């Protein structure tokens, strides 16, 4: 059995607590001989800044480059609000994405039947929800140049962020989304703002061309991003796969996250190009939730998104789809049994800690695997 190298970057806040539950799962898989993961651990974000005055060091980046997958927790918190902009905790994550070439961000939004009541929307709107948002991650307004704040004098300043996309960037993210749609319900919705943005005009044009050339079998529709956000709340089950740019993907995926009841429930994957020789791709897997410093160290964090993120690693980096399905089924079973962390607690359910939830999921996985 091949040894897979994992770099674990717990980060800040609740990151180390939820990462501990993934480590528990990895240790069991190794002990059972189901997989063979070799793990290394590093610092990122505020934890890295405290140790080195950098949000991530060159040595940690080298470990990330050498890993078969990076499992990432969360970064940031009020403690580091005043650090230099280039060393802010989030800069560590941005560098990982940029240096590893992680251009495709996959963010599923799945509503487990047991949690339909936890959503702020009506049960019939969200029950059975299963959509995937594909966000372009290394281009657009977050990385475009110039990016400046200029002092104009007389107490006035001008801030500039630049939205930039080249044809190849749109083509490659479109292909990821079309390929995913083919494996799901064969429908792709592309979202941009072509009515007011030139980048949106190009985005629409390129996605349409890729569809005509390579994916005629997939149903393609276009929506303006603001209208798409409205429809995500109005009737989210009309969507299957949504592809969009960096900025709109950031916002729309958070909207989709809350449809499911809690940010603590949702994983994500960030993927690079497939290497022609090795057939492997750089990848990073992380929960959608933040570092939640207000509950850090209290055993209140929900580890499900972190465990689900590892499940996505099994699926997209290690071709272990059957095992990933069992991880998902174990989570669903625990929720059906009424166990809840504080963020998804409701009347008639049983409150459990971070470690108790992780332990319960592992126990269900052991049963399913047995």
Short mmCIF file of C-alpha atoms in Angstrom, two decimals:
data_model
loop_
_atom_site.label_atom_id
_atom_site.label_comp_id
_atom_site.label_asym_id
_atom_site.label_seq_id
_atom_site.Cartn_x
_atom_site.Cartn_y
_atom_site.Cartn_z
CA UNK A 1 0.00 0.00 0.00
CA UNK A 2 1.35 3.40 -1.00
CA UNK A 3 2.29 5.83 1.74
CA UNK A 4 0.49 9.17 1.44
CA UNK A 5 2.14 12.24 2.95
CA UNK A 6 -0.14 14.65 4.79
CA UNK A 7 0.82 18.07 6.16
CA UNK A 8 -1.47 19.05 9.04
CA UNK A 9 -1.75 22.80 9.68
CA UNK A 10 -4.12 23.25 12.65
CA UNK A 11 -3.71 27.05 12.82
CA UNK A 12 -5.45 29.21 15.39
CA UNK A 13 -8.53 29.28 17.61
CA UNK A 14 -10.54 26.09 17.34
CA UNK A 15 -8.25 24.81 14.57
CA UNK A 16 -6.15 22.56 16.84
CA UNK A 17 -9.27 21.13 18.53
CA UNK A 18 -11.01 20.08 15.33
CA UNK A 19 -7.74 18.90 13.78
CA UNK A 20 -7.28 16.56 16.75
CA UNK A 21 -10.43 14.70 15.66
CA UNK A 22 -9.05 14.24 12.15
CA UNK A 23 -5.79 12.99 13.65
CA UNK A 24 -7.81 10.45 15.67
CA UNK A 25 -9.39 9.22 12.42
CA UNK A 26 -6.05 9.06 10.59
CA UNK A 27 -4.49 7.07 13.44
CA UNK A 28 -7.33 4.52 13.26
CA UNK A 29 -7.06 4.15 9.49
CA UNK A 30 -3.31 3.53 9.85
CA UNK A 31 -3.76 1.08 12.72
CA UNK A 32 -6.34 -0.93 10.76
CA UNK A 33 -4.21 -0.98 7.63
CA UNK A 34 -7.05 0.65 5.67
CA UNK A 35 -4.65 3.38 4.53
CA UNK A 36 -1.10 4.44 5.24
CA UNK A 37 -0.76 8.14 6.01
CA UNK A 38 2.50 9.72 7.07
CA UNK A 39 1.76 13.00 8.85
CA UNK A 40 3.82 16.10 9.46
CA UNK A 41 2.58 19.16 11.35
CA UNK A 42 3.38 22.84 10.97
CA UNK A 43 2.43 26.35 12.05
CA UNK A 44 0.33 28.78 10.04
CA UNK A 45 -1.51 32.02 10.71
CA UNK A 46 -1.29 33.67 14.10
CA UNK A 47 0.51 30.69 15.61
CA UNK A 48 3.22 31.03 12.97
CA UNK A 49 3.44 34.79 13.51
CA UNK A 50 3.97 34.31 17.25
CA UNK A 51 6.85 31.93 16.52
CA UNK A 52 8.50 33.62 13.54
CA UNK A 53 6.83 36.99 12.79
CA UNK A 54 5.60 35.38 9.54
CA UNK A 55 2.16 33.96 8.73
CA UNK A 56 3.89 30.93 7.19
CA UNK A 57 7.60 30.16 6.87
CA UNK A 58 9.51 29.02 3.80
CA UNK A 59 10.18 25.71 5.57
CA UNK A 60 6.47 25.07 6.08
CA UNK A 61 5.81 26.00 2.46
CA UNK A 62 8.44 23.47 1.41
CA UNK A 63 6.63 20.81 3.47
CA UNK A 64 3.37 21.77 1.77
CA UNK A 65 4.98 21.43 -1.67
CA UNK A 66 6.26 17.96 -0.74
CA UNK A 67 2.95 16.73 0.71
CA UNK A 68 0.35 14.72 -1.18
CA UNK A 69 -2.31 16.86 0.53
CA UNK A 70 -2.49 19.67 3.07
CA UNK A 71 -5.14 19.49 5.81
CA UNK A 72 -5.77 23.00 7.12
CA UNK A 73 -7.66 24.14 10.22
CA UNK A 74 -8.40 27.86 10.62
CA UNK A 75 -6.46 31.08 11.13
CA UNK A 76 -6.90 34.49 12.68
CA UNK A 77 -8.32 36.20 15.73
CA UNK A 78 -8.38 39.57 17.50
CA UNK A 79 -4.96 38.88 19.00
CA UNK A 80 -3.36 39.54 15.60
CA UNK A 81 -5.51 42.45 14.41
CA UNK A 82 -2.61 44.90 14.65
CA UNK A 83 0.15 42.86 12.99
CA UNK A 84 1.59 44.16 9.69
CA UNK A 85 -0.75 43.59 6.73
CA UNK A 86 1.69 41.29 4.91
CA UNK A 87 2.05 39.10 8.03
CA UNK A 88 -1.65 38.88 8.94
CA UNK A 89 -2.80 35.29 9.65
CA UNK A 90 -4.89 35.10 6.47
CA UNK A 91 -1.77 35.84 4.38
CA UNK A 92 -0.49 32.36 5.22
CA UNK A 93 -3.54 30.75 3.63
CA UNK A 94 -3.33 33.05 0.61
CA UNK A 95 0.32 32.10 0.10
CA UNK A 96 -0.52 28.40 0.29
CA UNK A 97 -3.21 28.84 -2.35
CA UNK A 98 -0.98 30.93 -4.61
CA UNK A 99 2.30 28.99 -4.31
CA UNK A 100 0.60 25.59 -4.63
CA UNK A 101 -1.43 26.84 -7.60
CA UNK A 102 -4.73 25.93 -5.97
CA UNK A 103 -7.05 27.56 -8.47
CA UNK A 104 -10.21 25.49 -7.92
CA UNK A 105 -12.13 25.77 -4.66
CA UNK A 106 -14.87 23.16 -4.17
CA UNK A 107 -17.44 23.99 -1.52
CA UNK A 108 -20.31 21.54 -1.15
CA UNK A 109 -23.47 22.58 0.68
CA UNK A 110 -25.30 19.50 1.91
CA UNK A 111 -28.25 19.55 4.30
CA UNK A 112 -28.38 16.39 6.36
CA UNK A 113 -32.01 15.28 6.98
CA UNK A 114 -31.51 15.45 10.75
CA UNK A 115 -30.51 19.11 10.48
CA UNK A 116 -33.20 20.47 8.18
CA UNK A 117 -34.80 22.27 11.13
CA UNK A 118 -31.49 24.01 11.96
CA UNK A 119 -31.63 26.05 8.77
CA UNK A 120 -33.20 29.50 8.91
CA UNK A 121 -35.23 28.48 5.83
CA UNK A 122 -38.25 26.20 5.75
CA UNK A 123 -37.64 22.45 5.81
CA UNK A 124 -39.05 21.85 2.32
CA UNK A 125 -36.65 24.45 0.89
CA UNK A 126 -33.48 22.83 2.25
CA UNK A 127 -34.23 19.18 3.01
CA UNK A 128 -32.18 17.03 0.66
CA UNK A 129 -30.09 19.98 -0.51
CA UNK A 130 -26.86 18.89 -2.22
CA UNK A 131 -25.09 21.52 -4.30
CA UNK A 132 -21.46 22.23 -5.14
CA UNK A 133 -19.98 25.70 -5.58
CA UNK A 134 -16.79 25.84 -7.64
CA UNK A 135 -14.93 29.07 -6.93
CA UNK A 136 -11.92 30.32 -8.89
CA UNK A 137 -9.31 30.88 -6.21
CA UNK A 138 -6.09 32.41 -7.51
CA UNK A 139 -7.26 35.22 -9.79
CA UNK A 140 -9.74 38.04 -9.73
CA UNK A 141 -9.94 41.03 -7.45
CA UNK A 142 -8.13 39.42 -4.50
CA UNK A 143 -4.91 39.10 -6.48
CA UNK A 144 -5.23 41.64 -9.30
CA UNK A 145 -2.75 44.52 -9.62
CA UNK A 146 -2.64 47.38 -9.00
CA UNK A 147 -3.83 47.01 -5.41
CA UNK A 148 -3.11 50.27 -3.64
CA UNK A 149 -4.20 52.96 -1.20
CA UNK A 150 -3.01 56.39 -2.33
CA UNK A 151 -3.00 59.55 -0.23
CA UNK A 152 -4.57 62.29 -2.36
CA UNK A 153 -4.03 65.03 0.20
CA UNK A 154 -6.67 67.18 1.90
CA UNK A 155 -7.67 64.21 4.05
CA UNK A 156 -8.65 62.13 1.02
CA UNK A 157 -7.41 58.68 0.03
CA UNK A 158 -8.09 56.44 -2.95
CA UNK A 159 -8.20 52.63 -2.68
CA UNK A 160 -7.82 50.47 -5.78
CA UNK A 161 -8.45 46.74 -6.19
CA UNK A 162 -8.24 45.31 -9.70
CA UNK A 163 -10.43 42.54 -11.10
CA UNK A 164 -8.35 40.61 -13.67
CA UNK A 165 -9.07 37.34 -15.51
CA UNK A 166 -7.34 35.76 -18.48
CA UNK A 167 -9.01 33.27 -20.81
CA UNK A 168 -6.98 30.28 -19.57
CA UNK A 169 -7.98 30.94 -15.94
CA UNK A 170 -11.66 30.83 -16.84
CA UNK A 171 -11.24 27.78 -19.08
CA UNK A 172 -9.54 25.66 -16.43
CA UNK A 173 -12.05 26.44 -13.67
CA UNK A 174 -14.91 25.83 -16.10
CA UNK A 175 -13.51 22.39 -16.94
CA UNK A 176 -13.33 21.45 -13.26
CA UNK A 177 -16.96 22.50 -12.83
CA UNK A 178 -18.19 20.72 -15.98
CA UNK A 179 -16.36 17.53 -14.97
CA UNK A 180 -18.00 17.64 -11.54
CA UNK A 181 -21.42 18.26 -13.07
CA UNK A 182 -20.99 15.16 -15.26
CA UNK A 183 -20.48 13.07 -12.12
CA UNK A 184 -23.51 14.60 -10.39
CA UNK A 185 -26.80 15.73 -11.99
CA UNK A 186 -25.27 17.06 -15.21
CA UNK A 187 -26.23 20.70 -14.69
CA UNK A 188 -23.90 23.70 -14.38
CA UNK A 189 -24.82 27.28 -13.53
CA UNK A 190 -22.21 29.97 -14.28
CA UNK A 191 -22.53 33.22 -12.31
CA UNK A 192 -20.90 36.60 -13.05
CA UNK A 193 -21.87 40.27 -13.52
CA UNK A 194 -21.61 40.69 -17.26
CA UNK A 195 -24.14 43.55 -17.14
CA UNK A 196 -21.66 45.88 -15.40
CA UNK A 197 -18.21 44.21 -15.48
CA UNK A 198 -15.96 43.50 -18.47
CA UNK A 199 -14.50 40.54 -16.63
CA UNK A 200 -18.04 39.17 -16.44
CA UNK A 201 -18.47 39.57 -20.19
CA UNK A 202 -15.30 37.53 -20.80
CA UNK A 203 -16.25 34.96 -18.14
CA UNK A 204 -19.63 34.37 -19.80
CA UNK A 205 -18.07 34.15 -23.26
CA UNK A 206 -15.34 31.68 -22.28
CA UNK A 207 -17.61 29.36 -20.26
CA UNK A 208 -20.03 29.28 -23.20
CA UNK A 209 -17.20 28.40 -25.60
CA UNK A 210 -15.84 25.60 -23.37
CA UNK A 211 -19.36 24.18 -23.14
CA UNK A 212 -19.84 24.23 -26.92
CA UNK A 213 -16.43 22.63 -27.59
CA UNK A 214 -16.18 20.02 -24.86
CA UNK A 215 -19.30 19.59 -22.73
CA UNK A 216 -22.42 19.76 -24.91
CA UNK A 217 -23.91 16.89 -22.89
CA UNK A 218 -24.01 19.06 -19.74
CA UNK A 219 -26.90 21.48 -19.23
CA UNK A 220 -25.46 25.01 -18.91
CA UNK A 221 -27.25 28.11 -17.65
CA UNK A 222 -26.00 31.61 -16.86
CA UNK A 223 -27.16 33.83 -14.01
CA UNK A 224 -26.06 37.23 -12.79
CA UNK A 225 -24.32 36.71 -9.44
CA UNK A 226 -26.67 38.95 -7.46
CA UNK A 227 -29.72 37.17 -8.90
CA UNK A 228 -27.98 33.87 -8.17
CA UNK A 229 -27.61 34.84 -4.52
CA UNK A 230 -31.32 35.61 -4.36
CA UNK A 231 -32.19 32.26 -5.96
CA UNK A 232 -29.92 30.40 -3.55
CA UNK A 233 -32.15 31.62 -0.76
CA UNK A 234 -35.43 31.40 -2.71
CA UNK A 235 -35.09 27.82 -4.00
CA UNK A 236 -31.56 26.39 -3.65
CA UNK A 237 -32.45 22.94 -4.93
CA UNK A 238 -32.72 24.33 -8.47
CA UNK A 239 -28.89 24.25 -8.55
CA UNK A 240 -26.44 21.39 -8.90
CA UNK A 241 -22.95 22.82 -9.62
CA UNK A 242 -22.31 26.56 -9.59
CA UNK A 243 -19.10 28.03 -11.05
CA UNK A 244 -18.06 31.60 -10.33
CA UNK A 245 -15.10 33.90 -9.76
CA UNK A 246 -13.08 34.53 -6.61
CA UNK A 247 -15.09 37.41 -5.14
CA UNK A 248 -18.58 36.15 -5.93
CA UNK A 249 -17.57 32.62 -4.96
CA UNK A 250 -16.49 33.87 -1.56
CA UNK A 251 -19.89 35.44 -0.93
CA UNK A 252 -22.16 32.88 -2.59
CA UNK A 253 -20.54 29.92 -0.83
CA UNK A 254 -21.12 31.55 2.56
CA UNK A 255 -24.78 32.06 1.63
CA UNK A 256 -24.98 28.40 0.64
CA UNK A 257 -23.29 27.42 3.89
CA UNK A 258 -26.01 28.96 6.04
CA UNK A 259 -28.72 27.12 4.11
CA UNK A 260 -27.49 23.99 5.83
CA UNK A 261 -27.84 25.41 9.34
CA UNK A 262 -24.26 26.01 10.41
CA UNK A 263 -20.87 27.00 9.00
CA UNK A 264 -19.50 24.33 11.33
CA UNK A 265 -20.90 21.66 9.02
CA UNK A 266 -19.24 22.47 5.73
CA UNK A 267 -15.92 21.32 4.24
CA UNK A 268 -13.99 22.57 1.24
CA UNK A 269 -11.28 21.45 -1.16
CA UNK A 270 -8.78 23.57 -3.08
CA UNK A 271 -7.21 21.84 -6.06
CA UNK A 272 -4.37 22.59 -8.46
CA UNK A 273 -3.61 21.40 -11.97
CA UNK A 274 -3.15 17.67 -12.59
CA UNK A 275 0.54 16.95 -13.15
CA UNK A 276 0.95 15.38 -16.58
CA UNK A 277 3.66 12.97 -15.39
CA UNK A 278 2.48 11.92 -11.93
CA UNK A 279 -1.28 12.37 -12.54
CA UNK A 280 -1.39 13.95 -9.08
CA UNK A 281 -2.44 17.47 -8.16
CA UNK A 282 -1.58 19.80 -5.28
CA UNK A 283 -4.48 20.03 -2.87
CA UNK A 284 -5.57 21.64 0.39
CA UNK A 285 -8.64 20.73 2.43
CA UNK A 286 -10.18 22.99 5.06
CA UNK A 287 -13.45 23.62 6.89
CA UNK A 288 -15.41 26.69 5.82
CA UNK A 289 -15.77 27.99 9.37
CA UNK A 290 -13.28 30.44 10.88
CA UNK A 291 -11.10 30.18 13.95
CA UNK A 292 -13.94 31.13 16.36
CA UNK A 293 -11.58 32.44 19.07
CA UNK A 294 -14.52 33.11 21.42
CA UNK A 295 -15.09 29.37 21.92
CA UNK A 296 -11.51 28.14 21.51
CA UNK A 297 -10.36 25.76 24.21
CA UNK A 298 -13.87 25.16 25.55
CA UNK A 299 -14.69 21.92 23.76
CA UNK A 300 -17.62 23.58 22.01
CA UNK A 301 -16.33 23.51 18.42
CA UNK A 302 -18.07 21.38 15.82
CA UNK A 303 -15.50 19.02 14.21
CA UNK A 304 -17.81 17.82 11.43
CA UNK A 305 -16.60 20.28 8.79
CA UNK A 306 -12.99 19.37 9.56
CA UNK A 307 -13.72 15.64 9.37
CA UNK A 308 -15.71 16.16 6.16
CA UNK A 309 -12.77 18.08 4.72
CA UNK A 310 -10.57 15.05 5.34
CA UNK A 311 -13.30 13.00 3.64
CA UNK A 312 -12.92 15.25 0.60
CA UNK A 313 -9.16 14.55 0.69
CA UNK A 314 -9.91 10.84 0.57
CA UNK A 315 -12.16 11.42 -2.44
CA UNK A 316 -10.24 13.96 -4.50
CA UNK A 317 -6.58 13.31 -3.64
CA UNK A 318 -6.41 9.61 -2.82
CA UNK A 319 -9.14 8.01 -4.95
CA UNK A 320 -10.77 6.53 -1.85
CA UNK A 321 -14.35 7.45 -2.75
CA UNK A 322 -15.88 4.42 -1.03
CA UNK A 323 -14.17 5.30 2.25
CA UNK A 324 -15.21 8.94 1.83
CA UNK A 325 -18.82 7.78 1.41
CA UNK A 326 -18.53 5.87 4.69
CA UNK A 327 -17.21 8.97 6.48
CA UNK A 328 -20.24 10.91 5.20
CA UNK A 329 -22.57 8.09 6.24
CA UNK A 330 -21.00 7.99 9.73
CA UNK A 331 -21.63 11.72 10.16
CA UNK A 332 -25.24 11.34 9.01
CA UNK A 333 -25.77 8.44 11.44
CA UNK A 334 -24.42 10.38 14.42
CA UNK A 335 -26.69 13.31 13.61
CA UNK A 336 -29.66 10.98 13.15
CA UNK A 337 -28.91 9.62 16.63
CA UNK A 338 -29.45 13.12 18.00
CA UNK A 339 -25.91 14.09 18.98
CA UNK A 340 -25.20 17.80 18.57
CA UNK A 341 -22.41 20.28 19.30
CA UNK A 342 -23.45 23.67 20.63
CA UNK A 343 -23.79 25.36 17.23
CA UNK A 344 -26.46 22.91 16.01
CA UNK A 345 -28.11 22.03 19.33
CA UNK A 346 -31.91 22.01 19.37
CA UNK A 347 -34.65 20.81 21.70
CA UNK A 348 -34.72 17.05 22.17
CA UNK A 349 -31.12 16.49 21.09
CA UNK A 350 -28.06 15.56 23.15
CA UNK A 351 -25.28 18.12 23.62
CA UNK A 352 -21.77 16.75 23.15
CA UNK A 353 -18.27 18.21 23.16
CA UNK A 354 -15.86 18.44 20.25
CA UNK A 355 -14.06 15.24 21.24
CA UNK A 356 -17.29 13.37 21.98
CA UNK A 357 -18.61 14.19 18.51
CA UNK A 358 -15.34 13.06 16.92
CA UNK A 359 -15.36 9.85 18.94
CA UNK A 360 -18.98 9.11 17.99
CA UNK A 361 -18.25 9.60 14.27
CA UNK A 362 -15.24 7.30 14.46
CA UNK A 363 -17.33 4.65 16.27
CA UNK A 364 -19.95 4.77 13.49
CA UNK A 365 -17.23 4.53 10.86
CA UNK A 366 -15.79 1.48 12.61
CA UNK A 367 -19.24 -0.13 12.52
CA UNK A 368 -19.74 0.70 8.84
CA UNK A 369 -16.29 -0.55 7.91
CA UNK A 370 -16.68 -3.72 9.92
#
